[in-house]
Amino acid sequence: MVLEKLGRSLDQALRKIRRLPLVDKNAINDLITDLQRSLLSADVKVELVFEMTENIKKEAMDTHLTKAKRKEFVITLVHNELIKTLGGKPAPIRIKPGKSNVILLVGIQGSGKTTSVAKLSRFYKNKGYKVAAVTTDTYRPGAYEQLVQLTDQIGVKCYGNPNEKNAIKLAVRETKKAINEGHDIIIVDTAGRHKEEKELMKEMSQIEQSLKPNEVILVIDGTLGQQAYSQAEEFAKTTKIGSIIVTKLDGTAKGGGALSACSATNQPIRFIGVGEKIDDFEEFDSTSFVGTLLGIPDLESLVKRVQEAEVEIDPEMAKRMMRGKFTLDDLYYQLKSIKKVGKMKQILAMVGGGNIPDALKDDAERNLERWEVLLNSMTAEEKENPKIIKKTRKRRIAIGSGTDYSVINRMLDQYNQMKKFMKRFLQLQKKGKGFPGMGKIDPSFFSKLGKDFKF
Ligand SMILES: Nc1nc2c(ncn2[C@@H]2O[C@H](COP(=O)(O)OP(=O)(O)OP(=O)(O)O)[C@@H](O)[C@H]2O)c(=O)[nH]1
Ligand SMILES: [Mg+2]
């Protein structure tokens, strides 16, 4: 397994949590320490480690869930935080069938470009494309022979000319030849360069401009750890980097640093190199990668279980609400369920700063108790149509419930705010905006609302 050491220590930390009868404050603190130790020893940047673990800790401490769910919830938090750090799955490179598609590999000396050209050729060949490799490396002695020898093993034709010294001419001529001979995908190798070598960086940029590739992939050596960040940044200044291949993740303890650093540049990691052999190559998918790291084979169902426990909105209630028939009872039950979820901060972040209904702020729990008493003193008509609650009714309710007018006014006020807020919340959910740990409302919820239901 890639990042074996990190995987082992993360797995151990989670095992500890799983074995406990209940997850309390101490258990969470212990987990945080374990996580920090594991991530730091995988060379993940200190600041990032603290940010990640602080997020996990806060969520874990602030969220009210049953003890049974808490354990799964904490594991899901760790999982989601790691995925967030490694970035999402990139969209595949757009290959246009029947056209010439060019992929250009660039990177520092010895990062693994030539090996990756062969690996990538095999990857696309196995998908049924007619693939060719082109070498434009006029610097490294034996560069042409190296690629020929690699591509021979997989039955891919290699184009190049060891006698041509102009890399740009070479790139254009050989790529053209490969296209004319009917190849769908041409994968172009370049000479290794140092980020300070201005001439070579310029040459790389000229090759890019002449070939107009579908994508430029930066090849980065995983043993660099967090230094990968500045390298990726430097290359991005000269060339439009579309994605990254992180190599040599086998047998380096620093892979966590390299992967998180690359992801921090906002260039997606597309593949990882996990050995010297041509088939030691994997498409990078942060979700399954993290699943393997944490030793949880069926992460998806775990995540789903926790998410299902979180947001419970009764479709009938939502329907009434959206038709302006949101009742005070609805408000009460909705607040109760949201409070149970304990995800207020994320919901608030989603609807964005300013107009947060008071009902959702910290005194919500106490409010709910008071409101329960109030609701018991109201008629069904009043709960369904709070507008009719004027002076006389207020007086009756106040006396009946033994509460102050101001509490009634406050509840009505918050009812109006919540009506607007819930509408916005559902609209966002409809657009599929969920968050890690909280998840989205199950899409089937919206289909239950029926066709006439408009957002
Ligand atoms: N263990 C391991 N070794 C790798 C991996 N990828 C490449 N290598 C090795 O790294 C060394 C350099 O690889 P190359 O593909 O020649 O690197 P390059 O970027 O083309 O090098 P230059 O052309 O000199 O800039 C070789 O010994 C490869 O076998 C990998 O994923 N894992
Ligand atoms: Mg090379």
CSV table of C-alpha atoms in Angstrom, one decimal, residues 31 39 53 198 276 387 397 431 440:
chain,number,residue,atom,x,y,z
A,31,LEU,CA,-7.6,10.9,18.6
A,39,LEU,CA,0.1,13.4,9.7
A,53,THR,CA,-7.4,18.5,13.4
A,198,LYS,CA,15.2,30.2,-17.4
A,276,GLU,CA,9.3,1.6,-11.2
A,387,LYS,CA,-50.9,36.1,11.6
A,397,ILE,CA,-52.0,32.6,25.4
A,431,LYS,CA,-28.9,22.7,-5.8
A,440,LYS,CA,-27.1,16.6,1.7
